[in-house]
Short mmCIF file of C-alpha atoms and ligand atoms in Angstrom, two decimals:
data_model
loop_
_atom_site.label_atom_id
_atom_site.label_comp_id
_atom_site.label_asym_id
_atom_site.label_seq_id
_atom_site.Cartn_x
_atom_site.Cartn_y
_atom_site.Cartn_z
CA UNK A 280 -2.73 -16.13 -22.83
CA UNK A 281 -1.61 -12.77 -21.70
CA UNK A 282 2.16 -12.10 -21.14
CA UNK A 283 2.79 -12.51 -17.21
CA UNK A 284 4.51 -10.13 -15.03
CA UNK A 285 6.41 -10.86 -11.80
CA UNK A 286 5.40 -7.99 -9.09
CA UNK A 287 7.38 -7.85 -6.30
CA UNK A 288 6.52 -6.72 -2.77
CA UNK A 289 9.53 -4.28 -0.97
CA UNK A 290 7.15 -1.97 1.08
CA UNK A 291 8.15 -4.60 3.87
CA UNK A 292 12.06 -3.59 3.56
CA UNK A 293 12.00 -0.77 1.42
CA UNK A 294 9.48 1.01 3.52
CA UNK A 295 9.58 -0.02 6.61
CA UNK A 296 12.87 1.06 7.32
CA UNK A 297 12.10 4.55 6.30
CA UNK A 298 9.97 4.63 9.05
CA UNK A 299 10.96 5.37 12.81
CA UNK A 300 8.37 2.79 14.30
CA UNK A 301 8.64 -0.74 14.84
CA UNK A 302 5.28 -2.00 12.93
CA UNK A 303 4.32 -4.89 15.36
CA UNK A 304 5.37 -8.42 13.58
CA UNK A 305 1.70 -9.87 13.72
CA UNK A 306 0.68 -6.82 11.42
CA UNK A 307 3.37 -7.54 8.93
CA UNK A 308 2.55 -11.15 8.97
CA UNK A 309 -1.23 -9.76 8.14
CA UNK A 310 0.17 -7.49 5.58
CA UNK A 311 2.08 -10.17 3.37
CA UNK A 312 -1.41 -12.44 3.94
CA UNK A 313 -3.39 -9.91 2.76
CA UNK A 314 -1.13 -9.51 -0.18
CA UNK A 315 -0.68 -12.94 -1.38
CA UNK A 316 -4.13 -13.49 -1.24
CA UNK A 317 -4.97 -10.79 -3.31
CA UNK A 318 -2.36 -12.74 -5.77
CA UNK A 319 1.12 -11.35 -4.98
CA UNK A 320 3.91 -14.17 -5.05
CA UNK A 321 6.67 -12.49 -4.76
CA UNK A 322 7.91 -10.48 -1.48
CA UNK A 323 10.96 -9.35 -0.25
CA UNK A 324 9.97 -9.40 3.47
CA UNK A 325 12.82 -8.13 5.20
CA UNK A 326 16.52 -7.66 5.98
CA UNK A 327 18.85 -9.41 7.62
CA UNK A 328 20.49 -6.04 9.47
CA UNK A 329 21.91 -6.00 12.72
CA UNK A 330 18.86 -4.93 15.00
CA UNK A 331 21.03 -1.96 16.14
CA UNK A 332 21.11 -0.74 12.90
CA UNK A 333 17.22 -1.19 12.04
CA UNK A 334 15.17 -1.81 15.08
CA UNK A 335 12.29 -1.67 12.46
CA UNK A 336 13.51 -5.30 11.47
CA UNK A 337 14.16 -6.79 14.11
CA UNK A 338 12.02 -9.51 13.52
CA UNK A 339 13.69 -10.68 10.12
CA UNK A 340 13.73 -14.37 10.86
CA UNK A 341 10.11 -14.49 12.33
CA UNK A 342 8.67 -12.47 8.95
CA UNK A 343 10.42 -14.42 7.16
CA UNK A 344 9.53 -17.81 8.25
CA UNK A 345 6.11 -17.00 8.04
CA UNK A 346 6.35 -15.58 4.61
CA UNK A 347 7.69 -19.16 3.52
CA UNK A 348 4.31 -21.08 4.97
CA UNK A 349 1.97 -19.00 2.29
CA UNK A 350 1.72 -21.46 -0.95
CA UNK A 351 3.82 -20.63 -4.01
CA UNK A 352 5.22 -17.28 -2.31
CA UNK A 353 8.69 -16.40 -3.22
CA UNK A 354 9.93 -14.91 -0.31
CA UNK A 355 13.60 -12.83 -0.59
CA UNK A 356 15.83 -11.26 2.63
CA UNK A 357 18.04 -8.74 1.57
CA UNK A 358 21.85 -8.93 3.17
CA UNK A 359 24.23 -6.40 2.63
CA UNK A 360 27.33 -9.24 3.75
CA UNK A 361 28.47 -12.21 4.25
CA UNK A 362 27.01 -12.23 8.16
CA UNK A 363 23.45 -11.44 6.54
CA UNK A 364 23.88 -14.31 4.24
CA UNK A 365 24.67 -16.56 7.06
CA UNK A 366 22.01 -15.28 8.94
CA UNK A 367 19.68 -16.07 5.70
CA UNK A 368 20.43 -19.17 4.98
CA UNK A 369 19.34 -20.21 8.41
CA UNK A 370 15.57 -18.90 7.71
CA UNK A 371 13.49 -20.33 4.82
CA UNK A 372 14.11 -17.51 2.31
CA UNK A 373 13.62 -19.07 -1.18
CA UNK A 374 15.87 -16.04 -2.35
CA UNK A 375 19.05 -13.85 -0.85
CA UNK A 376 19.44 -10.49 -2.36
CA UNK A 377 22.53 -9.03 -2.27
CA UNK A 378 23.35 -5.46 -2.71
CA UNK A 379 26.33 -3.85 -4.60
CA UNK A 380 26.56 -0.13 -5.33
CA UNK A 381 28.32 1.04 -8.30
CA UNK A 382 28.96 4.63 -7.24
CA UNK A 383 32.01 3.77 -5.23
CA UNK A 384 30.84 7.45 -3.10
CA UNK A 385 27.85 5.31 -2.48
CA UNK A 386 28.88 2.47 -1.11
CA UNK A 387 31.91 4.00 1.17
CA UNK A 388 28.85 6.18 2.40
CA UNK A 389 26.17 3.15 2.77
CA UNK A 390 28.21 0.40 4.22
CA UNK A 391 31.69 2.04 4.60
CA UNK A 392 33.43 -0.10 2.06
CA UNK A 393 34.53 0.46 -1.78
CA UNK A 394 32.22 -1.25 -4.74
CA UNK A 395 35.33 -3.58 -5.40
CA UNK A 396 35.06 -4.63 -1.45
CA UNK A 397 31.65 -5.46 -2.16
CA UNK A 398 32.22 -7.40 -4.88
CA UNK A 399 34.67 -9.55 -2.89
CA UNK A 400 32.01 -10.26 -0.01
CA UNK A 401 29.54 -11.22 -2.95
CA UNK A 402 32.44 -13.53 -3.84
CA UNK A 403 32.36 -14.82 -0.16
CA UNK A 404 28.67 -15.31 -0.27
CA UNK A 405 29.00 -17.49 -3.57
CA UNK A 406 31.28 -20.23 -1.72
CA UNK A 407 29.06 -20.11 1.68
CA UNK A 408 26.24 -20.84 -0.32
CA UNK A 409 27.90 -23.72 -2.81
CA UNK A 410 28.32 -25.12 0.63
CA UNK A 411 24.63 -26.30 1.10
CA UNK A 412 23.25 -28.82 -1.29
CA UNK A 413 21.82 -27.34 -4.34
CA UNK A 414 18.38 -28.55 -3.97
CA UNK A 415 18.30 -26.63 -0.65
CA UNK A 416 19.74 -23.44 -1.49
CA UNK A 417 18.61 -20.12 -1.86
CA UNK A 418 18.58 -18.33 -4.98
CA UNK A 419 21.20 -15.52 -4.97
CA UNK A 420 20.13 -12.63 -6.26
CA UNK A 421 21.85 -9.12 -6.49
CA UNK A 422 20.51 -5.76 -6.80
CA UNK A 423 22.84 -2.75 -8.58
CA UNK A 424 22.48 -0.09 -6.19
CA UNK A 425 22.60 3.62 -8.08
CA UNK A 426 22.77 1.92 -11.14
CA UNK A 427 21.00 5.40 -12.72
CA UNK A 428 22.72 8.02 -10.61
CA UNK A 429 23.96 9.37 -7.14
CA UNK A 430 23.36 11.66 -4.74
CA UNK A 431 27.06 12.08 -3.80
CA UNK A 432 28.91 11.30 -6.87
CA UNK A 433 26.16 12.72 -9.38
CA UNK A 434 26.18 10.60 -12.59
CA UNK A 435 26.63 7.17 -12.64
CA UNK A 436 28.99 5.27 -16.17
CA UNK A 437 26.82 3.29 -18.51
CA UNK A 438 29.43 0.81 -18.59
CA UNK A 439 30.80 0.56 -15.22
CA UNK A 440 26.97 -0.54 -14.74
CA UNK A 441 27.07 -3.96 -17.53
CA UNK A 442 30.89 -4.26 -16.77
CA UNK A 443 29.60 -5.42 -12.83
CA UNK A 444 26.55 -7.10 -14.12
CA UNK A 445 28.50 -9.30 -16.32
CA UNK A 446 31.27 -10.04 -13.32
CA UNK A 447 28.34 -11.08 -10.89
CA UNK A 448 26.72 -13.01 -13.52
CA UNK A 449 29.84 -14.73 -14.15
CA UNK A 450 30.34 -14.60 -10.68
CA UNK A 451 27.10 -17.26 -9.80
CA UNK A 452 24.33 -14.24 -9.41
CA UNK A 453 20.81 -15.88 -10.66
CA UNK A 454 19.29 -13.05 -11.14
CA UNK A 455 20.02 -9.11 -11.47
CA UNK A 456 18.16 -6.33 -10.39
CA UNK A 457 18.87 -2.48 -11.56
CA UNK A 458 18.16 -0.64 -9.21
CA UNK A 459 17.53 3.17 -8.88
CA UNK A 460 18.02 4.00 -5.32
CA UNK A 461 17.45 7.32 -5.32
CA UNK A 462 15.22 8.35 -8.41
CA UNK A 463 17.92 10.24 -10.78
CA UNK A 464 16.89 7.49 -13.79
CA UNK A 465 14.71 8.87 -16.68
CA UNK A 466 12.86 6.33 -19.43
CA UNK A 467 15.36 7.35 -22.20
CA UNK A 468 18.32 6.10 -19.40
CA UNK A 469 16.58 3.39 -18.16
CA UNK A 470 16.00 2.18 -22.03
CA UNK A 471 19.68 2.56 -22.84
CA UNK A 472 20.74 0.51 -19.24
CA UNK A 473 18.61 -2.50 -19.82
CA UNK A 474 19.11 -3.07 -23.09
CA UNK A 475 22.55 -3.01 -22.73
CA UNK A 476 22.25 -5.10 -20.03
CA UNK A 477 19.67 -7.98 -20.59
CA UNK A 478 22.44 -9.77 -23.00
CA UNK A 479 24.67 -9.89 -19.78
CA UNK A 480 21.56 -11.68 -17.50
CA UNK A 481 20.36 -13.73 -20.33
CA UNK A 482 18.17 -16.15 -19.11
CA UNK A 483 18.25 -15.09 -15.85
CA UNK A 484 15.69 -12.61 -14.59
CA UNK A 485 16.45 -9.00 -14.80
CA UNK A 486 14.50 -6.87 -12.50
CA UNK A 487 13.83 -3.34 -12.43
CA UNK A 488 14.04 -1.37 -9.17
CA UNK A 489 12.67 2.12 -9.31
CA UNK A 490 11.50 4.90 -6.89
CA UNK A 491 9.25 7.85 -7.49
CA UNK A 492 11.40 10.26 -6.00
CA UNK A 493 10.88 12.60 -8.76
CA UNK A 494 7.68 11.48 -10.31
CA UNK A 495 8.80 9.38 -13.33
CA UNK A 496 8.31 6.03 -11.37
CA UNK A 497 5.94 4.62 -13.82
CA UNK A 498 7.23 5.96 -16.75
CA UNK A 499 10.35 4.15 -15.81
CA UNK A 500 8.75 0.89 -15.73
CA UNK A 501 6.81 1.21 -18.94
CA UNK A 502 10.54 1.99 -20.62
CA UNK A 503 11.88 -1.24 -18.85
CA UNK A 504 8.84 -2.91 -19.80
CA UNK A 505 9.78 -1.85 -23.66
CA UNK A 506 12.73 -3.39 -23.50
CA UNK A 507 11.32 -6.81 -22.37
CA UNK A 508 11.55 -6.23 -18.70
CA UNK A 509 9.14 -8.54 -16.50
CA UNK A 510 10.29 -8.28 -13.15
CA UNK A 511 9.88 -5.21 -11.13
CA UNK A 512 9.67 -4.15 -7.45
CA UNK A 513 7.28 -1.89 -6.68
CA UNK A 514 5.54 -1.07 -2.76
CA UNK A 515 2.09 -0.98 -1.16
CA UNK A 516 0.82 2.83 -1.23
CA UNK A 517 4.45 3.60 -2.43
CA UNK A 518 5.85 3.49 0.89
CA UNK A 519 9.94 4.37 1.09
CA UNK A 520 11.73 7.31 0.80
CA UNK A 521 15.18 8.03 0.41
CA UNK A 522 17.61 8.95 3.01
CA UNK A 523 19.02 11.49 0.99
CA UNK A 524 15.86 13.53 -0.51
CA UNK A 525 14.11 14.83 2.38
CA UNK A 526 10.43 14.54 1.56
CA UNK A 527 10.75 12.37 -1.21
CA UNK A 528 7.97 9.65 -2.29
CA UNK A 529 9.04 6.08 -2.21
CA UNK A 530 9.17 3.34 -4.39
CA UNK A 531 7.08 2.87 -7.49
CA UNK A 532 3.25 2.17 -6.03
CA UNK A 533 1.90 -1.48 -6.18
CA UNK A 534 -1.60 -0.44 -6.59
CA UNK A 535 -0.70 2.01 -9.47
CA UNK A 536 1.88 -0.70 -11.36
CA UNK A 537 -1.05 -3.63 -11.52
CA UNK A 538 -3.34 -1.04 -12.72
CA UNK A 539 -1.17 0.48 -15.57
CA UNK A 540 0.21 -3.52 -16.50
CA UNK A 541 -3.16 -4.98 -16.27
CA UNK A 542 -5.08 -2.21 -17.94
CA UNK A 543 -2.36 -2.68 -20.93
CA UNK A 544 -3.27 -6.51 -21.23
CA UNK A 545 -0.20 -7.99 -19.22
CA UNK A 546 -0.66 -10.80 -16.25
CA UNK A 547 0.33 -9.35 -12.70
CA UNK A 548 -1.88 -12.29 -10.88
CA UNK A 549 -3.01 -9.87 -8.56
CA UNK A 550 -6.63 -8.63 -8.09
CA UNK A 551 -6.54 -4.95 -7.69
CA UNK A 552 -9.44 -4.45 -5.90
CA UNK A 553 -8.47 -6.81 -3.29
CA UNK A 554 -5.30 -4.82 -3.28
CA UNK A 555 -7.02 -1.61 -2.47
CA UNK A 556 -8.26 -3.42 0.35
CA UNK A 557 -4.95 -4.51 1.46
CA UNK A 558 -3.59 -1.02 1.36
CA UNK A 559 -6.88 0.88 3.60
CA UNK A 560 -5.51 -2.09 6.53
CA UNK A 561 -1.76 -1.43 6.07
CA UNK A 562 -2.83 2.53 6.08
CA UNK A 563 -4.20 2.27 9.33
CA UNK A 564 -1.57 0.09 11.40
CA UNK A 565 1.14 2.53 10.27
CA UNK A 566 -0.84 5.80 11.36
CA UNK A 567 0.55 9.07 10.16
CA UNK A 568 3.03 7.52 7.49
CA UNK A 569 2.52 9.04 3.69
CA UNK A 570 0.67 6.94 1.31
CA UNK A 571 0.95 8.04 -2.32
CA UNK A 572 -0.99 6.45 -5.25
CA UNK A 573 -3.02 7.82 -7.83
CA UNK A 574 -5.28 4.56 -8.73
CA UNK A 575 -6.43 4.61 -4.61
CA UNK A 576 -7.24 8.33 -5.28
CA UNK A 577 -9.50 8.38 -8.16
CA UNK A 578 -10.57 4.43 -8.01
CA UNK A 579 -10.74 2.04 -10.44
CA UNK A 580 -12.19 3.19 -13.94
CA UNK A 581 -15.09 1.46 -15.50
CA UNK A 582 -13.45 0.36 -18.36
CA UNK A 583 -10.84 -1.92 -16.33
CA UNK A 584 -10.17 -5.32 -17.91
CA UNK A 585 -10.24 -6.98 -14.81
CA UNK A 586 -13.66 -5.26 -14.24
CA UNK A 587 -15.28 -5.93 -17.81
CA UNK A 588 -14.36 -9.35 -17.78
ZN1 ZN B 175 14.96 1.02 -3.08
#
């Protein structure tokens, strides 16, 4: 039995709102299809945003709902407050993500409120969810925004980073996600971070969020991984950017994270070739968007496990 790793899907929120046009709903329904039947079961499909604010996602409870009908699919929504979560609860989601960023710069700049203000709506969101039954309700789960660095603020304390972890935990998060919005984290960072951190989540899963602004995407998630990390978030073709590095790649690439995980003997469930697949028929309904990935370049050596098996 090979160790199993949880992939999860944010090309469908991280991406897609990097990008101007509105992908048409039926395509994103064939996108997350595609996906989990190449063996993804984990997706964050959308979020719940004011349409004004991301026409792109307009169609949150629609991608959503559909998400849920795909057998043993974990879907998530992200919302950034307590309207989101209402909106949430009201769709299938099996998970809420929540988002709190520790550079207070970051946050005024994001959502035009301090990390302490967010910490109260999270608060907010706690109650409104201990208000549906337990067996019905979703999963909360919250994501540290900048955890690793910030454009405005520049570096990002160590400890202001487990001190919030350990006040959402307490707080009723299930799970934690470190996130590193805008690709300032480094494997030597990201090994101090999580270890210091995974004694905070415990039991609860700890996921690592990382983009390839500056090329150490992978590397990042083989530190995590070191430090018993098995939950990441990673995109198809590495779609995303970052609203504040003109030009920059997005998150970490699907394709190339089951490739390195598989090829090192861990369990992502998904079948990379199929997922090569998936990628050529999201490449051509989002015409003219960046792909990046190395694996989709070069193929898949002969010498694969999946392959030789
Ligand atoms: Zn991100």
């Amino acid at each position: 039995m090979n160790e199993k790793v949880t992939l999860r899907e944010v090309g469908l929120r991280d991406g897609l709102q990097m990008i101007q046009h509105f992908m048409p709903t039926d395509r994103k329904k064939a996108w997350i299809a595609a996906e989990h039947a190449a063996g993804l079961r984990a997706v964050e499909a959308t979020s719940m945003v004011p349409p004004k604010l991301l026409p792109q996602l307009a169609d949150a409870e629609e991608v959503v709902a559909y998400a849920a009908t795909l057998p043993g699919l974990r879907v998530t929504a992200l919302v950034l407050n307590l309207r989101g979560a209402e909106r949430g609860l009201k769709t299938p989601a099996h998970k809420l993500n929540y988002v709190v960023s520790v550079s207070d710069a970051h946050s005024r700049a994001n959502v035009r409120r301090s990390t302490e203000e967010a910490i109260e709506d999270f608060k907010r969101i706690v109650a409104l969810l201990k208000t549906v039954d337990q067996a019905k309700r979703p999963a909360l789960g919250v994501g540290l925004a900048t955890a690793f660095g910030c454009t405005i603020q520049g570096k990002v304390d160590e400890g202001r980073v487990a001190d919030i972890a350990a006040r959402l935990v307490e707080g009723g998060a299930d799970e934690i996600a470190l996130a590193d919005t805008v690709g300032y984290g480094d494997p030597a960072q990201v090994k101090r971070l999580f270890r210091r951190v995974k004694p905070i989540t415990g039991d609860r899963p700890l996921f690592a969020h990382f983009h390839n602004t500056r090329g150490l995407g992978l590397a990042n998630v083989l530190a995590a991984l070191e430090e018993g990390v098995r939950y990441f978030d990673a995109s198809l073709g590495g779609l995303g950017g970052c609203p504040y590095a003109p030009g920059a790649t997005g998150n970490v690439t699907m394709e190339d994270c089951v490739f390195m995980l598989e090829q090192m003997g861990f369990e992502t469930g998904i079948d990379l070739a199929k997922l090569l697949q998936v990628r050529k028929t999201v490449e051509k309904d989002l015409p003219g968007v960046p792909f990046y990935g190395d694996v989709a370049r070069a193929g898949v050596p002969k010498t694969y496990r999946a392959l030789a098996a």
